[in-house]
Structure formats: C-alpha cells, structure tokens
CSV table of C-alpha atoms in Angstrom, one decimal:
chain,number,residue,atom,x,y,z
A,1,MET,CA,114.4,-1.4,116.9
A,2,ALA,CA,115.5,-0.8,113.4
A,3,ASP,CA,113.9,1.2,110.9
A,4,ALA,CA,112.6,-0.1,107.5
A,5,PRO,CA,114.6,1.3,104.7
A,6,PHE,CA,112.3,4.4,102.7
A,7,PRO,CA,112.9,4.2,98.9
A,8,PRO,CA,114.8,7.0,97.4
A,9,PHE,CA,113.2,10.0,96.6
A,10,ASP,CA,111.8,10.4,92.9
A,11,ARG,CA,111.7,13.8,91.7
A,12,ALA,CA,110.3,13.4,88.1
A,13,ALA,CA,107.7,10.9,89.5
A,14,SER,CA,106.8,13.2,92.0
A,15,GLU,CA,106.5,16.3,89.9
A,16,ALA,CA,104.3,13.8,87.2
A,17,ALA,CA,102.1,13.3,90.2
A,18,VAL,CA,101.5,17.1,91.4
A,19,ARG,CA,101.1,17.9,87.8
A,20,ALA,CA,98.5,15.0,87.6
A,21,LEU,CA,96.6,16.4,90.8
A,22,LEU,CA,96.5,19.8,89.4
A,23,LYS,CA,94.6,18.5,86.2
A,24,GLY,CA,92.6,16.5,88.4
A,25,LEU,CA,91.5,19.5,90.5
A,26,GLY,CA,90.4,21.1,87.0
A,27,GLN,CA,93.7,23.2,86.9
A,28,ASP,CA,96.1,23.9,84.0
A,29,PRO,CA,99.6,22.8,85.1
A,30,ASP,CA,100.9,24.7,82.2
A,31,ALA,CA,99.4,28.0,83.1
A,32,PRO,CA,102.0,30.6,83.9
A,33,GLU,CA,101.0,30.9,87.8
A,34,LEU,CA,101.3,27.2,88.1
A,35,ARG,CA,104.1,26.2,85.7
A,36,ASP,CA,106.6,25.6,88.9
A,37,THR,CA,104.1,24.4,91.2
A,38,PRO,CA,105.1,20.6,90.5
A,39,ALA,CA,108.7,21.2,91.1
A,40,ARG,CA,108.2,23.3,94.2
A,41,VAL,CA,105.8,20.9,95.6
A,42,ALA,CA,108.2,18.0,94.9
A,43,GLU,CA,111.0,20.1,96.7
A,44,PHE,CA,108.7,20.7,99.5
A,45,TRP,CA,108.0,16.9,100.0
A,46,ALA,CA,111.8,16.1,99.6
A,47,GLU,CA,112.6,18.3,102.7
A,48,ARG,CA,109.3,17.3,104.7
A,49,LEU,CA,110.2,13.8,104.4
A,50,ALA,CA,113.9,14.0,105.2
A,51,GLY,CA,113.5,12.1,108.4
A,52,TYR,CA,113.5,8.9,106.9
A,53,GLY,CA,117.3,9.7,105.9
A,54,VAL,CA,118.3,10.0,109.3
A,55,ASP,CA,120.7,7.5,111.3
A,56,LEU,CA,119.6,7.5,114.7
A,57,ALA,CA,122.2,5.3,115.9
A,58,ALA,CA,124.8,7.7,114.7
A,59,GLU,CA,122.7,10.8,116.5
A,60,LEU,CA,122.4,8.6,119.8
A,61,ARG,CA,125.9,7.8,120.4
A,62,PRO,CA,126.7,8.4,124.3
A,63,LEU,CA,129.3,11.2,124.8
A,64,PRO,CA,132.4,9.8,126.5
A,65,GLY,CA,133.3,10.2,130.1
A,66,ASP,CA,131.6,9.4,133.4
A,67,LEU,CA,128.5,11.7,133.6
A,68,ALA,CA,126.3,11.9,136.8
A,69,PRO,CA,123.1,9.9,136.4
A,70,VAL,CA,120.9,13.2,136.7
A,71,PRO,CA,117.4,13.2,134.8
A,72,VAL,CA,117.7,14.8,131.2
A,73,ILE,CA,114.6,16.3,130.1
A,74,LEU,CA,114.0,18.8,127.3
A,75,GLU,CA,110.6,20.5,127.1
A,76,ARG,CA,108.3,21.9,124.4
A,77,ILE,CA,110.7,20.8,121.6
A,78,PRO,CA,108.7,22.5,118.4
A,79,PHE,CA,107.9,19.9,115.5
A,80,VAL,CA,105.8,19.8,112.6
A,81,SER,CA,105.0,16.5,111.1
A,82,THR,CA,102.6,15.1,108.5
A,83,CYS,CA,99.3,13.1,109.0
A,84,GLU,CA,100.0,9.9,106.8
A,85,HIS,CA,96.0,9.7,106.5
A,86,HIS,CA,95.3,12.8,105.1
A,87,LEU,CA,99.0,14.1,103.9
A,88,ALA,CA,98.0,17.3,106.3
A,89,PRO,CA,100.2,18.9,108.7
A,90,PHE,CA,100.2,18.6,112.4
A,91,GLU,CA,102.0,20.7,114.7
A,92,GLY,CA,103.1,21.1,118.4
A,93,HIS,CA,105.7,20.3,120.9
A,94,ALA,CA,107.4,17.2,122.5
A,95,THR,CA,108.8,16.9,125.8
A,96,ILE,CA,111.2,13.9,126.1
A,97,GLY,CA,113.6,12.9,128.6
A,98,TYR,CA,115.8,10.1,130.3
A,99,LEU,CA,117.3,9.2,133.4
A,100,PRO,CA,120.9,7.9,132.0
A,101,GLY,CA,121.4,4.3,132.7
A,102,GLU,CA,123.8,1.8,131.1
A,103,GLY,CA,123.7,3.4,127.8
A,104,GLY,CA,125.3,6.7,128.9
A,105,THR,CA,124.3,10.2,128.0
A,106,VAL,CA,124.2,12.0,124.7
A,107,GLY,CA,124.2,15.8,123.7
A,108,LEU,CA,121.2,17.5,124.3
A,109,SER,CA,121.0,18.7,120.5
A,110,LYS,CA,120.8,14.6,119.6
A,111,LEU,CA,117.4,14.6,121.3
A,112,VAL,CA,115.9,17.3,119.5
A,113,ARG,CA,117.2,15.8,116.3
A,114,VAL,CA,115.4,12.2,117.2
A,115,VAL,CA,111.7,14.2,117.5
A,116,GLN,CA,112.8,15.9,114.1
A,117,ALA,CA,113.8,12.9,112.3
A,118,TYR,CA,110.1,11.1,113.8
A,119,ALA,CA,108.5,14.2,112.6
A,120,GLY,CA,110.1,14.3,109.3
A,121,ARG,CA,108.0,11.3,108.2
A,122,LEU,CA,104.7,10.5,107.3
A,123,GLN,CA,103.1,9.9,111.0
A,124,VAL,CA,100.2,9.4,113.2
A,125,GLN,CA,101.0,11.1,116.8
A,126,GLU,CA,101.0,7.9,118.4
A,127,ARG,CA,103.4,6.2,116.4
A,128,MET,CA,105.7,8.9,116.8
A,129,ALA,CA,105.5,8.6,120.2
A,130,ARG,CA,106.4,5.1,120.3
A,131,GLN,CA,109.1,5.5,117.9
A,132,ILE,CA,110.8,8.2,120.0
A,133,ALA,CA,110.4,6.1,123.2
A,134,ASP,CA,112.0,2.9,121.3
A,135,ALA,CA,114.9,5.2,120.0
A,136,LEU,CA,115.6,6.2,123.5
A,137,GLN,CA,115.2,2.7,125.3
A,138,THR,CA,117.1,1.0,122.0
A,139,HIS,CA,120.2,3.4,122.0
A,140,LEU,CA,120.8,4.6,125.5
A,141,ARG,CA,119.2,1.8,127.6
A,142,PRO,CA,118.2,4.6,130.3
A,143,ALA,CA,116.9,3.7,133.9
A,144,ALA,CA,114.0,6.0,132.9
A,145,TRP,CA,112.3,7.7,130.1
A,146,GLY,CA,109.5,9.8,129.2
A,147,VAL,CA,107.7,11.0,125.9
A,148,ASP,CA,105.1,13.6,125.8
A,149,LEU,CA,103.5,15.1,122.5
A,150,VAL,CA,101.1,17.9,122.4
A,151,ALA,CA,99.5,18.5,118.9
A,152,VAL,CA,97.4,20.5,116.8
A,153,HIS,CA,96.2,18.6,113.7
A,154,THR,CA,95.0,20.2,110.6
A,155,CYS,CA,92.9,17.0,109.1
A,156,MET,CA,90.7,17.5,112.2
A,157,ALA,CA,90.6,21.5,112.3
A,158,HIS,CA,90.1,21.7,108.6
A,159,ARG,CA,87.8,18.7,107.3
A,160,GLY,CA,85.4,16.6,108.9
A,161,VAL,CA,84.3,17.8,112.6
A,162,ARG,CA,86.1,21.0,111.7
A,163,THR,CA,87.1,21.7,115.2
A,164,PRO,CA,90.6,23.9,115.2
A,165,GLY,CA,92.7,24.5,118.2
A,166,VAL,CA,92.1,21.1,120.0
A,167,PRO,CA,95.3,19.7,121.1
A,168,VAL,CA,95.9,15.8,121.3
A,169,ARG,CA,98.4,14.4,123.9
A,170,THR,CA,100.2,11.2,123.8
A,171,THR,CA,102.3,10.4,126.6
A,172,LEU,CA,104.5,7.2,127.0
A,173,LEU,CA,107.0,6.6,130.2
A,174,GLY,CA,108.9,3.7,131.2
A,175,GLY,CA,111.3,2.4,133.6
A,176,ALA,CA,111.2,4.4,137.2
A,177,TRP,CA,109.1,7.2,135.5
A,178,GLU,CA,106.4,4.7,134.7
A,179,THR,CA,105.0,4.9,138.4
A,180,ASP,CA,107.1,8.2,139.5
A,181,PRO,CA,107.4,10.4,136.6
A,182,PRO,CA,109.0,13.9,137.3
A,183,ARG,CA,107.1,17.0,136.9
A,184,PRO,CA,106.9,17.7,133.2
A,185,PHE,CA,105.5,14.5,132.8
A,186,ARG,CA,103.0,14.4,135.5
A,187,GLY,CA,99.3,15.3,134.1
C-alpha cells in the first residue's frame, strides 16, 4: 500500500500563517517577544511532520541470510504524534512485532523508524495503527503480526471533556496471532 505524496514544506507560507494566527488571537507578531515566533513555529512543524518524507520500502528492506523464524517484538516504543482534528499532540508507546514469513527479517531499528514515520504525520491513532500494520504486511509478508498503540490525547485532556491522563488503546493482530497472540498483545 503506497502512501500519497505529501507536498513540499513551504516555509514562507507557514510563517505567514503563524503571523495571521497571532493577529487573529489579538497579538502583535512584530512585538519583540513574538518577532521570531513565526519562524520557530514553522521549523517546529517541519520537524513534527517529517514522517511524510520517509521511504518505508527502503526502511523495511530484509536482512540478507536465513534467520530463524522466531517472533520479533519491540515493546513500548515511545512516540509523539499530532491529532489531525485539533493539531494537538498525542503521545504514548507502541508495541509492534511479527513472526517472519516469506518477506524475511529486518533490523530492529527499522521497526522503530516505521512507528516514528507514521507518528510524524497528522494522524488519528486508529489510522496510525492500521498504517503500521499495513507496512509490516506489505514489506515483510509475515506469518503473523501485531500492533498495539497506547496514547494520551491532549485534545481530550485539555478541551471538551477535559479528562487528562486517560489512555486510548488501539490493537490490531493478523495472521497466526489473530487467534493466538503472544503475551505482549494479550489483553
């Protein structure tokens, strides 16, 4: 499953938008304390959305050689993402794993990079879990796979119902693990 291309970052337009937002909030973007804010915010968002530029096919290239088909599971990979509905952060951890199949095995850091790539986009947690699962399936063709995301959303903690610290869990399992998941994926 290929991701849609993301347009290149437009620094000038981003800075102008932040200036307009500050004005809309009744602030003077030319005030000494705010003068550099548009550039800093634009740079922040360029870093925050860097996940769109990651080539997942290159990241998930199998290692050479025959490796034993044992489960590969990374637990509690930290991530910070951005809610596409409110542009507010959500953060938590991911547990992802797979049982190697015909697609082979990848280096452990590559699995972390997949989580970081999808977290580095405007997101909803459910889609992020599906994207990670799809990347594992597409590029590794595993015999089994699992994705478990647990995150706290500031859009829920700081506005609306204002319930801080409530974690949201999204779990997807496939292949042999759909009916018999290993310990990290059991409820």
